[in-house]
mmCIF file of C-alpha atoms in Angstrom:
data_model
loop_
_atom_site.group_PDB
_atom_site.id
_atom_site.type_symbol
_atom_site.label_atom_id
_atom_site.label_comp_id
_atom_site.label_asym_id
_atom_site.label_seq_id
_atom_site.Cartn_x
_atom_site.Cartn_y
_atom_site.Cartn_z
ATOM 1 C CA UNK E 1 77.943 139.511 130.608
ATOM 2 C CA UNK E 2 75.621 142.016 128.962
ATOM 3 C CA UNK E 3 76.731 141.589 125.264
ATOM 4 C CA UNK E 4 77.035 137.864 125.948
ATOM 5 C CA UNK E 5 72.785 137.576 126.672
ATOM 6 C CA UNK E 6 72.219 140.360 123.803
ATOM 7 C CA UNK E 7 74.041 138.184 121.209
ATOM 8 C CA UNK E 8 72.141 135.117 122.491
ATOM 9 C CA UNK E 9 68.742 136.783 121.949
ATOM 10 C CA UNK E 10 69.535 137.679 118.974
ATOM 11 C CA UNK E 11 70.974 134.615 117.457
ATOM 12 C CA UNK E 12 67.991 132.791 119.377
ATOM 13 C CA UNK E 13 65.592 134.788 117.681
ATOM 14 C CA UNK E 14 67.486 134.181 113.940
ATOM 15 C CA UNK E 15 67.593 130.273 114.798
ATOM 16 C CA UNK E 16 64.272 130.280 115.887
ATOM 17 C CA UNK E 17 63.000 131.845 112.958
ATOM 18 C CA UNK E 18 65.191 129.474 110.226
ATOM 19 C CA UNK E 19 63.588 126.526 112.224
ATOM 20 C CA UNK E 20 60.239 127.693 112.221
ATOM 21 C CA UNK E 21 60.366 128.184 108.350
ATOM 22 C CA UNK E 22 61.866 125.052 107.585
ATOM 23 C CA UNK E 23 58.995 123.182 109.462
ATOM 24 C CA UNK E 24 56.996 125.233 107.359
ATOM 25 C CA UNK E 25 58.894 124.692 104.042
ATOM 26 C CA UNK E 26 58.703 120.385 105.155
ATOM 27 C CA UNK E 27 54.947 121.225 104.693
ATOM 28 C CA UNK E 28 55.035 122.036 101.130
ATOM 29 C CA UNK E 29 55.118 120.031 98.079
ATOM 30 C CA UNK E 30 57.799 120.808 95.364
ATOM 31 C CA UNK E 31 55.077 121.426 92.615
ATOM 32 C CA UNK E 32 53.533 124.002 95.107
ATOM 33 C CA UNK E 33 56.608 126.080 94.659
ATOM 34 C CA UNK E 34 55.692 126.977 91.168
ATOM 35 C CA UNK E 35 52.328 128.319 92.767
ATOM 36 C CA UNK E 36 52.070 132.538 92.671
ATOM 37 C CA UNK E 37 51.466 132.803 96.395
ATOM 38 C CA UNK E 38 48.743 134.945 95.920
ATOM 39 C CA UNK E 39 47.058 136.128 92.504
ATOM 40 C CA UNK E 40 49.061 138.125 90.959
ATOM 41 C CA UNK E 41 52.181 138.035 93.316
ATOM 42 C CA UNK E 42 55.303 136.353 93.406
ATOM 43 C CA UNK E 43 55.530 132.378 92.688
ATOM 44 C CA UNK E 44 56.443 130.601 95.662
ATOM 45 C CA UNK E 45 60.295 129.560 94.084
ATOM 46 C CA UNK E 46 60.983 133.018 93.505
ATOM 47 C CA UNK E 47 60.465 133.804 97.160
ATOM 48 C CA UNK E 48 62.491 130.744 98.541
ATOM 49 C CA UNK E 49 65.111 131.581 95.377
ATOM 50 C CA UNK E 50 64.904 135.224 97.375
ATOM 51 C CA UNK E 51 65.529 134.016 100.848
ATOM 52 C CA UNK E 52 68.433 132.073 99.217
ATOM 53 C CA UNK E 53 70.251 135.113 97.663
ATOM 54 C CA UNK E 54 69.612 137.268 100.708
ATOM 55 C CA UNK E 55 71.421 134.985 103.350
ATOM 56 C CA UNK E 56 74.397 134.219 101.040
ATOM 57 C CA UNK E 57 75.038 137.545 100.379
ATOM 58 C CA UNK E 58 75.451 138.257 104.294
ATOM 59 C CA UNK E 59 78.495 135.994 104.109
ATOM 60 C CA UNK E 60 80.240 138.655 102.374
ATOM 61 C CA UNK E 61 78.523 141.643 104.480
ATOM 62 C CA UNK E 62 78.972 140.547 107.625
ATOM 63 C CA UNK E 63 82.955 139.639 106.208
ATOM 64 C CA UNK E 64 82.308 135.777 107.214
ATOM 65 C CA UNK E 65 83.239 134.552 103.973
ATOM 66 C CA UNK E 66 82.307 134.493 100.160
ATOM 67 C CA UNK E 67 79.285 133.942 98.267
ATOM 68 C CA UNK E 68 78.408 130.385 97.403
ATOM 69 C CA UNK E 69 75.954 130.764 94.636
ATOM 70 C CA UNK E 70 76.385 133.838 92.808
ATOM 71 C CA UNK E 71 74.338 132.862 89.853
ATOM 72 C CA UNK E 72 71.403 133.759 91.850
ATOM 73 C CA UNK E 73 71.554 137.368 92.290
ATOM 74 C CA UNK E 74 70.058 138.220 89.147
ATOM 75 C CA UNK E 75 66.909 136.138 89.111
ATOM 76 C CA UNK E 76 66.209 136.490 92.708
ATOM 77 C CA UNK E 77 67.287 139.916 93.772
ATOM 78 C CA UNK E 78 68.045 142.157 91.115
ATOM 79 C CA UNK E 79 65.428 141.492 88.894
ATOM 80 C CA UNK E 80 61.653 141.069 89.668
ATOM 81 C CA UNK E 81 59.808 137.743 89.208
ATOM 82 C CA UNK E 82 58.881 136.270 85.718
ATOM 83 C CA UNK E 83 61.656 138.548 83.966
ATOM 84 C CA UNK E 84 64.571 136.384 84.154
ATOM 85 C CA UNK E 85 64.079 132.602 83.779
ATOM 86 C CA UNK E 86 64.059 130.237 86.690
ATOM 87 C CA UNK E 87 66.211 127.175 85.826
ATOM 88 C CA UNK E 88 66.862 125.996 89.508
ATOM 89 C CA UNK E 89 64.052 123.272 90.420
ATOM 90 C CA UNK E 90 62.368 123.307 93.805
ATOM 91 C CA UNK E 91 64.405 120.468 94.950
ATOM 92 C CA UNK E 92 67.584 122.659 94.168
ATOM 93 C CA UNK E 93 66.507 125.651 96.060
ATOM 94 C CA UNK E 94 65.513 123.572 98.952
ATOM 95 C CA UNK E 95 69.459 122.299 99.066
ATOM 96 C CA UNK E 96 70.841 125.709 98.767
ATOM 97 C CA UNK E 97 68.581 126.959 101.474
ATOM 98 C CA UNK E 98 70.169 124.369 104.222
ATOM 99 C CA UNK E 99 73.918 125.017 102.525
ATOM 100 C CA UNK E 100 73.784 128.736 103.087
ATOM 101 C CA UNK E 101 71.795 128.684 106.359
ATOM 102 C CA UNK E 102 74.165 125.938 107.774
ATOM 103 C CA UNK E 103 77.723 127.377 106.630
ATOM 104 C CA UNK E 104 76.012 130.628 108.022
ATOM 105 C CA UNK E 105 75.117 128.944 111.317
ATOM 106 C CA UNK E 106 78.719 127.613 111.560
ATOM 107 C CA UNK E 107 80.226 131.158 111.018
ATOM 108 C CA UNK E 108 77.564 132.501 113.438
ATOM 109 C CA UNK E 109 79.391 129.893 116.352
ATOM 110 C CA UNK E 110 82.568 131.256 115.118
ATOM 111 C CA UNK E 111 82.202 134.777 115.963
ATOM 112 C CA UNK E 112 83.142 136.277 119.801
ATOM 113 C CA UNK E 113 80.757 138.469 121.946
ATOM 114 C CA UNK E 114 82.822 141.207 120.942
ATOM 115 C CA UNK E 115 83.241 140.014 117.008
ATOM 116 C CA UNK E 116 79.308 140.742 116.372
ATOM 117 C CA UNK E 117 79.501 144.439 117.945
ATOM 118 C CA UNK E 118 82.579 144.961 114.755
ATOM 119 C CA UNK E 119 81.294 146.791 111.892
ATOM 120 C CA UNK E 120 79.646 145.167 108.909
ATOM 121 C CA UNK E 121 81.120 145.829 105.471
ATOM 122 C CA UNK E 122 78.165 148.239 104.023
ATOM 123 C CA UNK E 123 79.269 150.961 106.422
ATOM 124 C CA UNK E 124 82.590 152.883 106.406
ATOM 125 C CA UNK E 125 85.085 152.632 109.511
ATOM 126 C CA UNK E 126 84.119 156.672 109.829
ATOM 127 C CA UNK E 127 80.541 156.176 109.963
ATOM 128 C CA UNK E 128 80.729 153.043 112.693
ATOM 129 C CA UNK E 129 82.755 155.534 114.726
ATOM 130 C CA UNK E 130 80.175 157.516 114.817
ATOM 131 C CA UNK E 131 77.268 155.409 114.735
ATOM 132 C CA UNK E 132 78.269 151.931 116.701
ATOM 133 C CA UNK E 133 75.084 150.280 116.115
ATOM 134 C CA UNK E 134 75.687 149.239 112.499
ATOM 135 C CA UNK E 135 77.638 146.184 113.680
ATOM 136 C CA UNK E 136 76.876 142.686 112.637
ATOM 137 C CA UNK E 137 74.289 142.010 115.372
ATOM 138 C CA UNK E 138 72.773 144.624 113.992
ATOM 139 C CA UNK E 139 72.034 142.834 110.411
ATOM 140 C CA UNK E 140 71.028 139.684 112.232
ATOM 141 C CA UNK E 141 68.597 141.266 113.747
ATOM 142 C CA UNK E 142 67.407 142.628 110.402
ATOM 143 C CA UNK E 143 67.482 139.856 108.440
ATOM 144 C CA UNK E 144 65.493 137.574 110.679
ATOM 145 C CA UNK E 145 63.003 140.488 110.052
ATOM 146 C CA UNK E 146 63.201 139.750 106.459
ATOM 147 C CA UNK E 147 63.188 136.147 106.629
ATOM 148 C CA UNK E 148 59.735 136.390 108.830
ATOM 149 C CA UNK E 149 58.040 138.940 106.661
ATOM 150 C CA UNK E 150 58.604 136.002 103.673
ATOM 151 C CA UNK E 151 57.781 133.451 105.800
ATOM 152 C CA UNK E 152 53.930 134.795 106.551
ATOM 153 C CA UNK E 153 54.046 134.952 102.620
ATOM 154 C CA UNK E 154 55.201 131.439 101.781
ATOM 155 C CA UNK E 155 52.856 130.031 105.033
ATOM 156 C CA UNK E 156 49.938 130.462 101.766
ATOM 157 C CA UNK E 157 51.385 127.769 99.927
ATOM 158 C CA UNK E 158 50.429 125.290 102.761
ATOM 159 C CA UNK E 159 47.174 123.361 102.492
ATOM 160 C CA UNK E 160 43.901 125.165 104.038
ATOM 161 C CA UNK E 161 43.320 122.005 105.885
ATOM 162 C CA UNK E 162 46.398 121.741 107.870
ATOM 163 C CA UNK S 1 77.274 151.212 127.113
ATOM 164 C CA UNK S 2 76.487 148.101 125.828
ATOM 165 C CA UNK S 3 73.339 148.104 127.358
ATOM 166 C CA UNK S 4 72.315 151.315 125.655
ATOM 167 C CA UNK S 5 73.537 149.871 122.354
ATOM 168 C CA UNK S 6 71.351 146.894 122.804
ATOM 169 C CA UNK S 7 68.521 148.538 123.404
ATOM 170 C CA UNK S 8 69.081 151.287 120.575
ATOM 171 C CA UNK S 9 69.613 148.473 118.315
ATOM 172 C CA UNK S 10 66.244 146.334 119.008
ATOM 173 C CA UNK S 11 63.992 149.931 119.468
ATOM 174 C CA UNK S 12 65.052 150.950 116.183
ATOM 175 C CA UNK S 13 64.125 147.633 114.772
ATOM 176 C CA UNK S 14 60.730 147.978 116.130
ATOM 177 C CA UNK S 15 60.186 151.300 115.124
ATOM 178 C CA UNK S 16 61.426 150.684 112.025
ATOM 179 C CA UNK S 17 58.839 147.966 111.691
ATOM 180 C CA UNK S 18 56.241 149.894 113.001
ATOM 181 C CA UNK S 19 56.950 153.082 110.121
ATOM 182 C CA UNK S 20 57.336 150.764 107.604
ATOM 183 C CA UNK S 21 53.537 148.944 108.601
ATOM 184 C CA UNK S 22 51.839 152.163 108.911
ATOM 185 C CA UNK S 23 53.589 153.448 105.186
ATOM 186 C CA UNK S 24 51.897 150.181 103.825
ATOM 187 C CA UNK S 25 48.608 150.555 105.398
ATOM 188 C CA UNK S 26 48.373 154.363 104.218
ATOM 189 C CA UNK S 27 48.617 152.690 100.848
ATOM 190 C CA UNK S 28 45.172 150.524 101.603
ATOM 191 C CA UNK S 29 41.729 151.916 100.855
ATOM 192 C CA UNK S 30 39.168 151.021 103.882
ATOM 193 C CA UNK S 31 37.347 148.745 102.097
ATOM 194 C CA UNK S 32 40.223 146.364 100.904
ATOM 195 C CA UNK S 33 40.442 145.828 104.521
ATOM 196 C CA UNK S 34 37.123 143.774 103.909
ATOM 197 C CA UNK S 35 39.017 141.153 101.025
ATOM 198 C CA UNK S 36 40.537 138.302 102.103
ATOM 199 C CA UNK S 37 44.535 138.478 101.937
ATOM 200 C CA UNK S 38 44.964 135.427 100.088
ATOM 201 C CA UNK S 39 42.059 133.047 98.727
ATOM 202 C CA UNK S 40 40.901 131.319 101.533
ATOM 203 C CA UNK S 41 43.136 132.597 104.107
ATOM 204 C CA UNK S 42 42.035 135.761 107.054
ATOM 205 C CA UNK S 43 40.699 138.904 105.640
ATOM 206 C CA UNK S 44 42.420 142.048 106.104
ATOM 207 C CA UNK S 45 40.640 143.401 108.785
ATOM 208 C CA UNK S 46 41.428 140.610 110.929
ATOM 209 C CA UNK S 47 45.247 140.731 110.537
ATOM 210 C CA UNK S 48 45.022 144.219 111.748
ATOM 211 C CA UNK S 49 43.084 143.279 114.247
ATOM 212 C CA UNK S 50 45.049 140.719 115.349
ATOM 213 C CA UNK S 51 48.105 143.226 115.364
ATOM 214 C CA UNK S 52 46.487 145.248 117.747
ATOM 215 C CA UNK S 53 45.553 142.588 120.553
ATOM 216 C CA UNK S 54 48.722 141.760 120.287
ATOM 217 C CA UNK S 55 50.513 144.700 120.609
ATOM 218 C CA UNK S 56 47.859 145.723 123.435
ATOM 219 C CA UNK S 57 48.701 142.488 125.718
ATOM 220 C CA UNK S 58 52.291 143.900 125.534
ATOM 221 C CA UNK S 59 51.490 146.409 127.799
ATOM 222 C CA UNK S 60 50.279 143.796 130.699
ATOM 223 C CA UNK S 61 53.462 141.409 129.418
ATOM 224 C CA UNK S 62 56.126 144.399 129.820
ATOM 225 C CA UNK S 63 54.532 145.283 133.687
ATOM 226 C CA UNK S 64 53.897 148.753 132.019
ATOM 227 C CA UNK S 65 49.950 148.971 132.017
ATOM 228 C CA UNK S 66 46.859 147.759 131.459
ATOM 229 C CA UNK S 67 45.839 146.505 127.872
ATOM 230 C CA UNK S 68 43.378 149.149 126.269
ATOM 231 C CA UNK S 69 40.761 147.443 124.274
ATOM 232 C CA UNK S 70 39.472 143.836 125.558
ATOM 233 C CA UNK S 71 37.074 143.392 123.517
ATOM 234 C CA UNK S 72 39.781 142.486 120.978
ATOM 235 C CA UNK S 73 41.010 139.265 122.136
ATOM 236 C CA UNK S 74 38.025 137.032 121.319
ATOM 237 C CA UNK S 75 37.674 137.766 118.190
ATOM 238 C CA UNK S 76 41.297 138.657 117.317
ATOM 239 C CA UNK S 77 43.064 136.512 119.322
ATOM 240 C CA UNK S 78 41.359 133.654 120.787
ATOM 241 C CA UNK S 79 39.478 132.239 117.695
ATOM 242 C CA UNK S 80 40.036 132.096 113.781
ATOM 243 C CA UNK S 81 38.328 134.971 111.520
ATOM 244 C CA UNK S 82 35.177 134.510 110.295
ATOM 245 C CA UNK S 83 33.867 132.565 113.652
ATOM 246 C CA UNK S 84 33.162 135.626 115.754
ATOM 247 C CA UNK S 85 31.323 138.450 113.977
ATOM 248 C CA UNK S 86 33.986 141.765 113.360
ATOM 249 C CA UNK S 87 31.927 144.649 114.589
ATOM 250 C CA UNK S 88 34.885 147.219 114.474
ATOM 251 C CA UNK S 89 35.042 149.686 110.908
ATOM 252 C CA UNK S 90 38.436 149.752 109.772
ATOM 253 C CA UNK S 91 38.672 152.739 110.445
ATOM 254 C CA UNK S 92 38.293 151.970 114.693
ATOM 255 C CA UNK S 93 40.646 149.219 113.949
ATOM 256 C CA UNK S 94 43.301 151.813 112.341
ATOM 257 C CA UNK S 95 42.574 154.282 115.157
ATOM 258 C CA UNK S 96 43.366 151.366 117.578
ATOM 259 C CA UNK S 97 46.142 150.587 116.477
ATOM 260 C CA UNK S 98 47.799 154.229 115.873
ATOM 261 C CA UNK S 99 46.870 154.563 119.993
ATOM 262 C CA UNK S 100 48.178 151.105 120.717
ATOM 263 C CA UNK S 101 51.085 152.068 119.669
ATOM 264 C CA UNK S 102 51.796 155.322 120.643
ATOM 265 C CA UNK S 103 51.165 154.117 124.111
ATOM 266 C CA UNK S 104 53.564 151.893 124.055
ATOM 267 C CA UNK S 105 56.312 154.522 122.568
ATOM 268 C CA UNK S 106 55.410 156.082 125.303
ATOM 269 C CA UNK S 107 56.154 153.533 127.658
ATOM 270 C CA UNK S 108 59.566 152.091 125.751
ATOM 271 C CA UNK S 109 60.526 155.993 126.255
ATOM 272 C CA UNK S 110 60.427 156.082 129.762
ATOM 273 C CA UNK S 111 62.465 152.880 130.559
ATOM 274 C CA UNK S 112 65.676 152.968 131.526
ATOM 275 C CA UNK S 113 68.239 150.727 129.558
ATOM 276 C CA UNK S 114 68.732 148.117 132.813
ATOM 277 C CA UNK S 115 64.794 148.274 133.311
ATOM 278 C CA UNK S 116 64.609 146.957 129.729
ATOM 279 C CA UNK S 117 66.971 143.927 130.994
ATOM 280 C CA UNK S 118 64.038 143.196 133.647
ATOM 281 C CA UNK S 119 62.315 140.289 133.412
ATOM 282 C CA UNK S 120 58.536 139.779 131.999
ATOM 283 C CA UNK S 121 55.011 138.793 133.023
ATOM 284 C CA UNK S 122 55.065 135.694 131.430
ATOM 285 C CA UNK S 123 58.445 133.992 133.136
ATOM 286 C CA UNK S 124 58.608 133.355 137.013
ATOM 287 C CA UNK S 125 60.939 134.804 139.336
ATOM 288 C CA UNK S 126 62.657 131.510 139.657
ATOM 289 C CA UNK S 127 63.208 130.963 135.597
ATOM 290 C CA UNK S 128 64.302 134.283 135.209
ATOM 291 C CA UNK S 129 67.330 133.586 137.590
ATOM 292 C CA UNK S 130 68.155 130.991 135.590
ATOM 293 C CA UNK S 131 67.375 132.263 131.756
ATOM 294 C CA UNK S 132 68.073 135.898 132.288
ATOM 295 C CA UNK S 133 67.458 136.779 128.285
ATOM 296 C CA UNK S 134 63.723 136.297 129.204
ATOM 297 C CA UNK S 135 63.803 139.872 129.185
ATOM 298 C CA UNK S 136 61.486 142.834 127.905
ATOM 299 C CA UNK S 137 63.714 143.173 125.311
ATOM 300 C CA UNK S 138 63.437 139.667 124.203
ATOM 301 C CA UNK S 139 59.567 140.426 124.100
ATOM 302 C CA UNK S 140 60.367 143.385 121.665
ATOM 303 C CA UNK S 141 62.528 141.216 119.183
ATOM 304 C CA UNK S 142 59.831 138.665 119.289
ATOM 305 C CA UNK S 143 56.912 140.929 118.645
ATOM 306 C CA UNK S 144 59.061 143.010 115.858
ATOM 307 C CA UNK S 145 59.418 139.352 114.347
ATOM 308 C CA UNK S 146 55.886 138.929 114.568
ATOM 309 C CA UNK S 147 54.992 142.425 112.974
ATOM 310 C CA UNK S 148 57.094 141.656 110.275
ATOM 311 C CA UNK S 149 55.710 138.107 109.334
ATOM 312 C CA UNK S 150 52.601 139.643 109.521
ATOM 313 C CA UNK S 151 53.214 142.920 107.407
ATOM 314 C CA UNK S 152 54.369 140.512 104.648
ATOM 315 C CA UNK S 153 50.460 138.971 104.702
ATOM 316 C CA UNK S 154 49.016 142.791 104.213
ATOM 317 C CA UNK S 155 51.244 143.766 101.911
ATOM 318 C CA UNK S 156 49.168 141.922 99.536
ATOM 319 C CA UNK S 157 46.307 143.984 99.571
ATOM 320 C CA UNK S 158 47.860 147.172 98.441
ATOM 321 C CA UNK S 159 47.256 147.432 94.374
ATOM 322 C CA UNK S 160 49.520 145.409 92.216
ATOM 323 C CA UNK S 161 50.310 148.375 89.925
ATOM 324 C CA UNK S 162 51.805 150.420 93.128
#
């Protein structure tokens, strides 16, 4: 019973947080993406490219499955903004934000109670003995940490008015 | 054991959080706290603020004490910045929060793993029987989410050359 309600918090919390940003995301106009979302900072696209990068890469971490875009890594992750170009329009970022977000979702429903508490693929099998908490619930819980730090970043981008 | 897991998992993300915040705001001179975060948007000073209501009504929320400071919520809480006058320093505000939150370390510390499972001040009796992950815990992911989202906002008033 136990790790049944744990996963469901924490996959609650995740979902709650990928719907809350894309009601956010509805609220902003492509051309705002090019925006820096404060002076100096990061442009809104590289952010959302960022978000992008981050949840397709826990495909392969959290052994549910390849990368879908790996073209991204370098702009978005690897590399800080405004040192690689951007060639992927708003519109294009958008898309591969519900792809990787819904094949993650469907490998999410996939997994057993007892499938998230297995190790993730950044940690050796002699570690996790050791330390049981790096387990794939584990990086769910933070990566919706992640994905709501961004998310008070991109909520700039929406009008002052709204 | 799972239990203990859990609850080892979702403390550590908190804390975690919580070192992380206070890293960035050691990086923030007192009177940045005065600039606006983004043009337009809440100034500093009020985020923090903000962060510490919060974190103060947790104590109520969790059944583990009273909240410390309510003179907070009006302006904090209950109303936008700039329409209730900010008579705190930042430097009452950081205190504040450094207490806040050592309280509630305190408190975490001293429940036991099922107590943790318990339900919260804001769900009836009758609701909990039903949705059981209306639990303290649940309260911690949410407010770790809420740190985080929140952390991303300040993290814009450190210098841009740091």
């Amino acid at each position: 019973m136990s790790n049944q309600l744990f996963v469901k918090m924490a996959l609650d919390s995740w979902n709650s947080k990928i719907n809350d940003t894309n009601r956010l995301l509805d609220k902003i106009a492509d051309e705002k993406f090019q925006d820096e979302i404060a002076p100096n900072r990061n442009r809104g696209i590289y952010v959302l490219g960022h978000l992008v990068a981050v949840h397709d890469r826990m495909l392969p971490l959290l052994n549910l499955g390849d990368q879908m875009y790996t073209d991204m890594d370098d702009v978005y992750l690897s590399n800080p903004d405004r040192t690689k170009p951007i060639t992927h329009s708003p519109g294009e970022i958008r898309q591969r934000w519900n792809e990787v977000n819904a094949k993650l979702s469907e490998r999410f429903n996939s997994l057993s109670d007892d499938e998230w508490l297995q190790k993730h693929n950044a940690v050796s099998a002699e570690a996790f003995a050791k330390e049981p908490h790096r387990n794939r619930l584990n990086v769910l819980l933070s990566r919706t940490n992640h994905l709501a730090y961004h998310q008070g970043q991109l909520a700039f981008l929406k009008g002052n008015t709204e």
